[in-house]
Short mmCIF file of C-alpha atoms in Angstrom, two decimals:
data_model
loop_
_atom_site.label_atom_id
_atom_site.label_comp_id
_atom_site.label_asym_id
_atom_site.label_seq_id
_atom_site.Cartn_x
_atom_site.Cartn_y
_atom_site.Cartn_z
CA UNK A 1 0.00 0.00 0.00
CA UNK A 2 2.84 2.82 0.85
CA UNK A 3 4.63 1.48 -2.52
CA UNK A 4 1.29 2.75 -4.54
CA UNK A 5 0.21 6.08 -2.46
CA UNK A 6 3.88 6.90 -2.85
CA UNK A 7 3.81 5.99 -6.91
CA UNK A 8 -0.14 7.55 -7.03
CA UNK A 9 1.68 10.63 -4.87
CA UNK A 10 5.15 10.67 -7.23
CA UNK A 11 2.70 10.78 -10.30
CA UNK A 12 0.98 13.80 -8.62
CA UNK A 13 3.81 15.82 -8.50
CA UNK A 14 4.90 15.34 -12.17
CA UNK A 15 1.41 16.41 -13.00
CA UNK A 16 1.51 19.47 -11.12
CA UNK A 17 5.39 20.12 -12.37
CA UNK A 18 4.09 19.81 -16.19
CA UNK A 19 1.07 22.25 -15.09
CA UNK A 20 3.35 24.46 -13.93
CA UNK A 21 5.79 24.55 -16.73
CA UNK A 22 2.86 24.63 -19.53
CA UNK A 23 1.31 27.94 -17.50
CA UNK A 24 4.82 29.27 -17.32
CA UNK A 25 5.45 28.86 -21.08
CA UNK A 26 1.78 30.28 -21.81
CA UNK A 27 3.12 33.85 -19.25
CA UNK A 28 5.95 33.67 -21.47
CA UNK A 29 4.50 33.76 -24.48
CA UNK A 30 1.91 36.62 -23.76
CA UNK A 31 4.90 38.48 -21.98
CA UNK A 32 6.65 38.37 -25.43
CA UNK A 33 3.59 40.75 -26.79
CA UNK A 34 3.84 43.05 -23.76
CA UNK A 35 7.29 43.69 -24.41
CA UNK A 36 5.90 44.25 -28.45
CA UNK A 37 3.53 46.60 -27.51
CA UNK A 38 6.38 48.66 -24.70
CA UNK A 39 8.81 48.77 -27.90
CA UNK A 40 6.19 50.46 -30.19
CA UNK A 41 5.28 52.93 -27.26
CA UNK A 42 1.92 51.66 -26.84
CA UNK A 43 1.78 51.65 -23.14
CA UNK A 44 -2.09 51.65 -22.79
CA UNK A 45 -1.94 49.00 -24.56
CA UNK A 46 0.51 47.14 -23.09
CA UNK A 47 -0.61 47.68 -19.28
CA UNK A 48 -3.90 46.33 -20.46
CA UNK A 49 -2.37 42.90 -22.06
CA UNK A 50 -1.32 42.85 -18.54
CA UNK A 51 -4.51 43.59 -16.59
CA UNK A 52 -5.57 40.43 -19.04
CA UNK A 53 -3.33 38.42 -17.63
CA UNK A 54 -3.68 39.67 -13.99
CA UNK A 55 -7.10 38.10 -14.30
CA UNK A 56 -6.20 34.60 -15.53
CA UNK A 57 -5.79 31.68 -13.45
CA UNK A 58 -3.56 29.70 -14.96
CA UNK A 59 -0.47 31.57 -16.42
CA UNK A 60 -1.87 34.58 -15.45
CA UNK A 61 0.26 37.03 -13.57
CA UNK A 62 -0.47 36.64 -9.69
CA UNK A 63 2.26 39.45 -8.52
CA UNK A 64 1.01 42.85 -10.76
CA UNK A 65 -1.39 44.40 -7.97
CA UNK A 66 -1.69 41.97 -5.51
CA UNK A 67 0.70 43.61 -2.39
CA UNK A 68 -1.09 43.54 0.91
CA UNK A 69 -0.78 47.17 1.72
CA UNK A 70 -0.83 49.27 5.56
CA UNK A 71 -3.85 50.40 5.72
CA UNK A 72 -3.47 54.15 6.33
CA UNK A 73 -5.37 54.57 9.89
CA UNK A 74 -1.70 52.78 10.87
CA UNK A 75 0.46 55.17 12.19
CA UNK A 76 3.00 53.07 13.68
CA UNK A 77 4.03 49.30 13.15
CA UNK A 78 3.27 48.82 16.90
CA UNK A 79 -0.37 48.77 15.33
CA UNK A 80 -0.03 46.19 13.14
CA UNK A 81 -0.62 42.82 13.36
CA UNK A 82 3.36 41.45 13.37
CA UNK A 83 4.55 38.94 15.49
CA UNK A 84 7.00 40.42 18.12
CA UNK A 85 10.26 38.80 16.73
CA UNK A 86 9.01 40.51 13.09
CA UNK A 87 7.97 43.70 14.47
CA UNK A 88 11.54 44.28 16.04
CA UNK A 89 13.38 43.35 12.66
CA UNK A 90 10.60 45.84 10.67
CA UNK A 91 11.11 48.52 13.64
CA UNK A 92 14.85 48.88 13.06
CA UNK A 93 14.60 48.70 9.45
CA UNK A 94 11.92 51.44 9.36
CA UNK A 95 13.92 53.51 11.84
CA UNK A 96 16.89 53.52 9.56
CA UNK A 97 14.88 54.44 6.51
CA UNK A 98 13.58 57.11 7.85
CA UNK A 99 16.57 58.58 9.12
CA UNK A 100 17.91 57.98 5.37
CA UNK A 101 15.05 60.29 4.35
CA UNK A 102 15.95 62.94 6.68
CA UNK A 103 19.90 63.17 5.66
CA UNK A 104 17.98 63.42 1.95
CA UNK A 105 15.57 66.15 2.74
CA UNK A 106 19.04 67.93 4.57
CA UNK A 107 21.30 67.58 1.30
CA UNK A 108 18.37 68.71 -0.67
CA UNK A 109 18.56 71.70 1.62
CA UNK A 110 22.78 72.43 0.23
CA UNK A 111 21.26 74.54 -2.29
CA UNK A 112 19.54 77.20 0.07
CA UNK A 113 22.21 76.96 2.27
CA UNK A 114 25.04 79.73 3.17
CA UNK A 115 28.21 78.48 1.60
CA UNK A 116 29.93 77.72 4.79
CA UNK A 117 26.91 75.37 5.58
CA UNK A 118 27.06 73.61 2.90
CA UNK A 119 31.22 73.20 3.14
CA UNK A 120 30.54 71.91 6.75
CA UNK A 121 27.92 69.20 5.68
CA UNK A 122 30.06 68.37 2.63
CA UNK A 123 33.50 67.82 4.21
CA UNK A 124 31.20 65.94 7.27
CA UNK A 125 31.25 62.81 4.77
CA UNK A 126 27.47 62.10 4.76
CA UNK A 127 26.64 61.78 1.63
CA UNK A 128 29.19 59.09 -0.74
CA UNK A 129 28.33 60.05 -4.19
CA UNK A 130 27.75 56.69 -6.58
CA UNK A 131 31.36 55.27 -7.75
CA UNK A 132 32.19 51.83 -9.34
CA UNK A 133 31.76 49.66 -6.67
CA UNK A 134 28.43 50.93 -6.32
CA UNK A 135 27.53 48.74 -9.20
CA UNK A 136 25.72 45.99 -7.36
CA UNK A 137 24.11 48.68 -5.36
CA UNK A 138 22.78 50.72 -7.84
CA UNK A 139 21.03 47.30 -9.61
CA UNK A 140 19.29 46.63 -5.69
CA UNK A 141 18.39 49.99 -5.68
CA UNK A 142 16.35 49.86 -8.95
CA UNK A 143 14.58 46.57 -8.97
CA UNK A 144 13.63 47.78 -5.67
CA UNK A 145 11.58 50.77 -7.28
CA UNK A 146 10.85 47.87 -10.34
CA UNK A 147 9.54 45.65 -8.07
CA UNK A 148 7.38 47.75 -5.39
CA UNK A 149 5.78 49.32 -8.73
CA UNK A 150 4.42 46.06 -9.70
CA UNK A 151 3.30 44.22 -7.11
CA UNK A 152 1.44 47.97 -6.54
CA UNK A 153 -0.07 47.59 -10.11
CA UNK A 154 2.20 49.84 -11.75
CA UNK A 155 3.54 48.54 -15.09
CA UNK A 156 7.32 49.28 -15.58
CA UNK A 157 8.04 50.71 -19.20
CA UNK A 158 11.71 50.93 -19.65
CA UNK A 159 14.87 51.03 -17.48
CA UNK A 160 18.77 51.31 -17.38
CA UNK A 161 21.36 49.82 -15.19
CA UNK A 162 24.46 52.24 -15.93
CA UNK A 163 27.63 49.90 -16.98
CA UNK A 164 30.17 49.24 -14.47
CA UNK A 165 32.52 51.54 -17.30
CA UNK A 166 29.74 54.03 -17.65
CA UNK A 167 30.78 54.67 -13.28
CA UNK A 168 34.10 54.56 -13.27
CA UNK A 169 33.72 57.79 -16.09
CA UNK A 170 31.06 59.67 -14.09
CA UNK A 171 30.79 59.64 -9.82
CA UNK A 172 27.33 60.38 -10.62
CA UNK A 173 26.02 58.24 -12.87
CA UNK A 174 22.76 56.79 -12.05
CA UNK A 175 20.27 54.35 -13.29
CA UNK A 176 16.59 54.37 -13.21
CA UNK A 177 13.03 52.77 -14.00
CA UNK A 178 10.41 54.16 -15.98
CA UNK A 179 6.26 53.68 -15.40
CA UNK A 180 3.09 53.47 -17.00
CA UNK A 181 1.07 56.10 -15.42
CA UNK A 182 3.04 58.64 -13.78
CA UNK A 183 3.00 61.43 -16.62
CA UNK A 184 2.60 63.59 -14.04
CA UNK A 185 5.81 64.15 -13.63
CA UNK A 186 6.45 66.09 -16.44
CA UNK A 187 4.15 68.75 -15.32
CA UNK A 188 5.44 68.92 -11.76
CA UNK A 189 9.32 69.41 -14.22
CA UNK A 190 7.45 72.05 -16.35
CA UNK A 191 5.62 73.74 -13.08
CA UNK A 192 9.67 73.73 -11.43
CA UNK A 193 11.24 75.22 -14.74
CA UNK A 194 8.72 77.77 -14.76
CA UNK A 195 9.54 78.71 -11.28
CA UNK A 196 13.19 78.59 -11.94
CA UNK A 197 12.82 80.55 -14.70
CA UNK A 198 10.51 83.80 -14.19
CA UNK A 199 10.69 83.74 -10.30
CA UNK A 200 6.77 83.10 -10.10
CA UNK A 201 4.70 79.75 -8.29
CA UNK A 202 2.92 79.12 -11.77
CA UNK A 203 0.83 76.04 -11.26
CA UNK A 204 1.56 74.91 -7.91
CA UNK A 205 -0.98 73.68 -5.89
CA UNK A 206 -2.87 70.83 -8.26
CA UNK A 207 -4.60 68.72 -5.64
CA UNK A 208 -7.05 67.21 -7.58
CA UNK A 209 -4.72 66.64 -10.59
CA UNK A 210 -4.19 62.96 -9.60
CA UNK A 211 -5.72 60.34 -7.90
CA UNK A 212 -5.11 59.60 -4.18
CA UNK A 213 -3.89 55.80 -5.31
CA UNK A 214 -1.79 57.68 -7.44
CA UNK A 215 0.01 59.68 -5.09
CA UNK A 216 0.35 56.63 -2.58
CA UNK A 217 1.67 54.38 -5.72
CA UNK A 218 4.01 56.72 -6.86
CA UNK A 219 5.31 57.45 -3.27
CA UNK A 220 5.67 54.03 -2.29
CA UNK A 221 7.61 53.64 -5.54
CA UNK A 222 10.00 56.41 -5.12
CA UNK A 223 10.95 54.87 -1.94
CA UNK A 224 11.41 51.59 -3.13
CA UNK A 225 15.04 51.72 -4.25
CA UNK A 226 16.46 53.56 -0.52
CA UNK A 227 14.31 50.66 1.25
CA UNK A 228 16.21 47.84 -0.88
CA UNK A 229 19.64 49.16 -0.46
CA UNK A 230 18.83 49.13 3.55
CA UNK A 231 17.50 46.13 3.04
CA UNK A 232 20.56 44.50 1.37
CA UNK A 233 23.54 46.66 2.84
CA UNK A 234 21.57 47.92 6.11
CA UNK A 235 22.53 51.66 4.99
CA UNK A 236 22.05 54.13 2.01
CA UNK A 237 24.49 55.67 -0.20
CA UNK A 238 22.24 59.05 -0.14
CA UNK A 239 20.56 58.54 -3.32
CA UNK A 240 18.47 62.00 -2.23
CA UNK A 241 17.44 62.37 -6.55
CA UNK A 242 14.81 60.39 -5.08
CA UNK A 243 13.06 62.07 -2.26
CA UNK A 244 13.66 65.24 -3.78
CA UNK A 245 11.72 64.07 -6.71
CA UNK A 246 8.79 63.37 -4.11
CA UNK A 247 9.07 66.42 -2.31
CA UNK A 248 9.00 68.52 -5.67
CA UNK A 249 5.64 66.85 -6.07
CA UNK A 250 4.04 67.55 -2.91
CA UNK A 251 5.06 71.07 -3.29
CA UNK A 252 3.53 70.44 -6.97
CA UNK A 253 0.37 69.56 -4.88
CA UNK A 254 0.65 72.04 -2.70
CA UNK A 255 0.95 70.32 0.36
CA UNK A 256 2.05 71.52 3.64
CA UNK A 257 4.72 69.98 5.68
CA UNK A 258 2.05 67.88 7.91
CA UNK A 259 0.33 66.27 4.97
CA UNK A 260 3.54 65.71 3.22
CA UNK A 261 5.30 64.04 6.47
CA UNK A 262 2.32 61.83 7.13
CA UNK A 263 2.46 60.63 3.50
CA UNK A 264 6.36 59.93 3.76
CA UNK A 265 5.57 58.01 6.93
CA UNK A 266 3.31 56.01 5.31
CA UNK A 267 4.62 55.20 2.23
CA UNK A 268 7.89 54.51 4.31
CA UNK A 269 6.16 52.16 6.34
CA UNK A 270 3.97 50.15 3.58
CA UNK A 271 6.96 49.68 1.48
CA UNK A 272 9.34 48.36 4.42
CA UNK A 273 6.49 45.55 4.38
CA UNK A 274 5.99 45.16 1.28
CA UNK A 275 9.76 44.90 0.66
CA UNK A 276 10.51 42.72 3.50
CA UNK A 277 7.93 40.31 2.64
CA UNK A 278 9.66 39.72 -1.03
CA UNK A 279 13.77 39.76 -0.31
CA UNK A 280 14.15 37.01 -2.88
CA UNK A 281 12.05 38.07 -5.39
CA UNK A 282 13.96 41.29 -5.69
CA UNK A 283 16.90 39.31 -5.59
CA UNK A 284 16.14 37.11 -8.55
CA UNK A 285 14.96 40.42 -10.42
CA UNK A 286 18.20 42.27 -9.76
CA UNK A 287 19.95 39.51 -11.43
CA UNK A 288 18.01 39.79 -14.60
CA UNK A 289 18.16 43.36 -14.87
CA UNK A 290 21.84 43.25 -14.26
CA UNK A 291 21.79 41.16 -17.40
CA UNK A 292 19.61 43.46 -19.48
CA UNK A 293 16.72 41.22 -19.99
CA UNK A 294 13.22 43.21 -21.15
CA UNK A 295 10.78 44.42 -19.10
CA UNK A 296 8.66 41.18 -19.66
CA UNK A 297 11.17 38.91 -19.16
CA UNK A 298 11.79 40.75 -15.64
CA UNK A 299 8.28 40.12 -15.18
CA UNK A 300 8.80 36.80 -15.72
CA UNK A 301 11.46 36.58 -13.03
CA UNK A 302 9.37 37.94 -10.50
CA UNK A 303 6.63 35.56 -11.37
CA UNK A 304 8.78 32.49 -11.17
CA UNK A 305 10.03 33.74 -8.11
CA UNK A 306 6.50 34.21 -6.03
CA UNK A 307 6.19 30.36 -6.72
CA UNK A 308 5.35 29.06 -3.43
CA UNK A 309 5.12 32.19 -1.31
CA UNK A 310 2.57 34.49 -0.04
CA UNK A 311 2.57 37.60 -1.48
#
């Protein structure tokens, strides 16, 4: 009797395996004609092959949208529902993060500062601009904002991983990951030029230009690559493009600096859990953006990756 539940359990197995595989190949395949439609620019298009796919069972895409987010009536992890071994780990991690976004907000501050300020905070050794070995960090740092984006339902569009060459010419040299659905952006850039430019606000203060989920997408998305490179080195290397970018929009918004902490805090604290919860998937998607593959065969990666866990 064990010799046939074990052959009857054996046979099981191989059935599910060649399930698995055929769905697999099926994501594949339809991942192939999302990374058509990216190529040709036809985003809308694109993000709704995907939303297809987000609804299919088998071969479908599980990952795109399905995070299990903070709800925002949290204020604190100490509110959550975390076991206490967890909720330590989370606390020290969040800690840190925020502290990272602090030292951002203060080197954003360098250019309204008096020169011997800024000499002071400079020759202090804070901030470590991106060099060569920052290679593997700069890939972490970008499938973090890859990642976060799509298990949030945001569709990535295009990205670039600067060469370990293209560093070792330019300190600065950054990479970075494009979306489906933030064309806001170039507003809040046009709104910033204008103020640059002639001295006056212009269009600042554009509350209802986007959509709460929005906002909380994009701002858990922005903070996706500092919470990865915590996550993987327990520090930062002061990537401050990024919070600057998100601070440029709540001034875009025309928020004041209550609303706009609250929303950092939040974000902050729904993408330490999201990002905690996935430390292997964002591993196995660093490794195929380090290679170059397309946006669908990232997608793929991440896919293959949430095999077996709960997302």
């Amino acid at each position: 009797m064990y010799s046939a539940l074990s052959c009857q359990f054996g046979g099981e197995l191989v059935a599910a395996s060649g399930k698995e595989a055929e769905y697999a190949k099926r994501r594949r395949q339809a991942l192939k004609r999302v990374d058509r439609e990216l190529s040709r620019g036809n985003f809308k298009v694109a993000l709704s092959l995907v939303k297809q796919l987000q609804r299919k069972p088998a071969g479908g895409l599980r990952g795109f949208g399905a995070a299990k987010q903070v709800p925002k009536r949290l204020s604190s992890l100490d509110e959550s529902e975390l076991d206490s071994k967890e909720l330590l780990t989370l606390r020290a991690l969040f800690d840190s993060v925020m502290e990272s976004i602090e030292r951002c907000n203060l080197f954003d501050s360098l250019d309204e500062a008096p020169s011997d300020t800024v000499e002071s905070i400079v020759e202090d050794g804070s901030y470590v601009s991106l060099k060569e070995e920052d290679h593997f960090m700069c890939v972490q740092h970008e499938a973090g904002h890859f990642l976060t984006g799509y298990l949030l339902g945001v569709l990535p569009k295009g990205y670039e991983i600067p060469s370990v060459e293209a560093l070792k010419q330019d300190d600065f040299t950054v990479g970075r990951v494009q979306f489906v659905g933030f064309d806001f952006l170039k507003e809040v850039a046009d709104a910033r030029k204008q103020k640059k430019d002639t001295g006056q606000v212009g269009s600042w203060g554009n509350r209802g230009e986007i959509s709460v989920k929005t906002l909380n997408n994009f701002s858990c998305v922005i903070l996706g690559g500092l919470v990865a490179e915590h996550l993987v080195f327990g520090h930062s290397e002061g990537h401050y493009s990024d919070i600057n970018k998100l601070d440029k929009v709540f001034q875009w918004l025309g928020y004041n600096k209550s609303e706009a902490d609250s929303q950092v805090k939040w974000a902050a604290l729904n993408t330490v859990l999201i990002s905690h919860h996935h430390i292997q998937v964002r591993s196995r998607l660093a490794e195929a953006m380090a290679l170059g593959r397309s946006i669908g065969s990232c997608i793929h990666s991440i896919e293959n990756a949430l095999s077996g866990e709960l997302i």
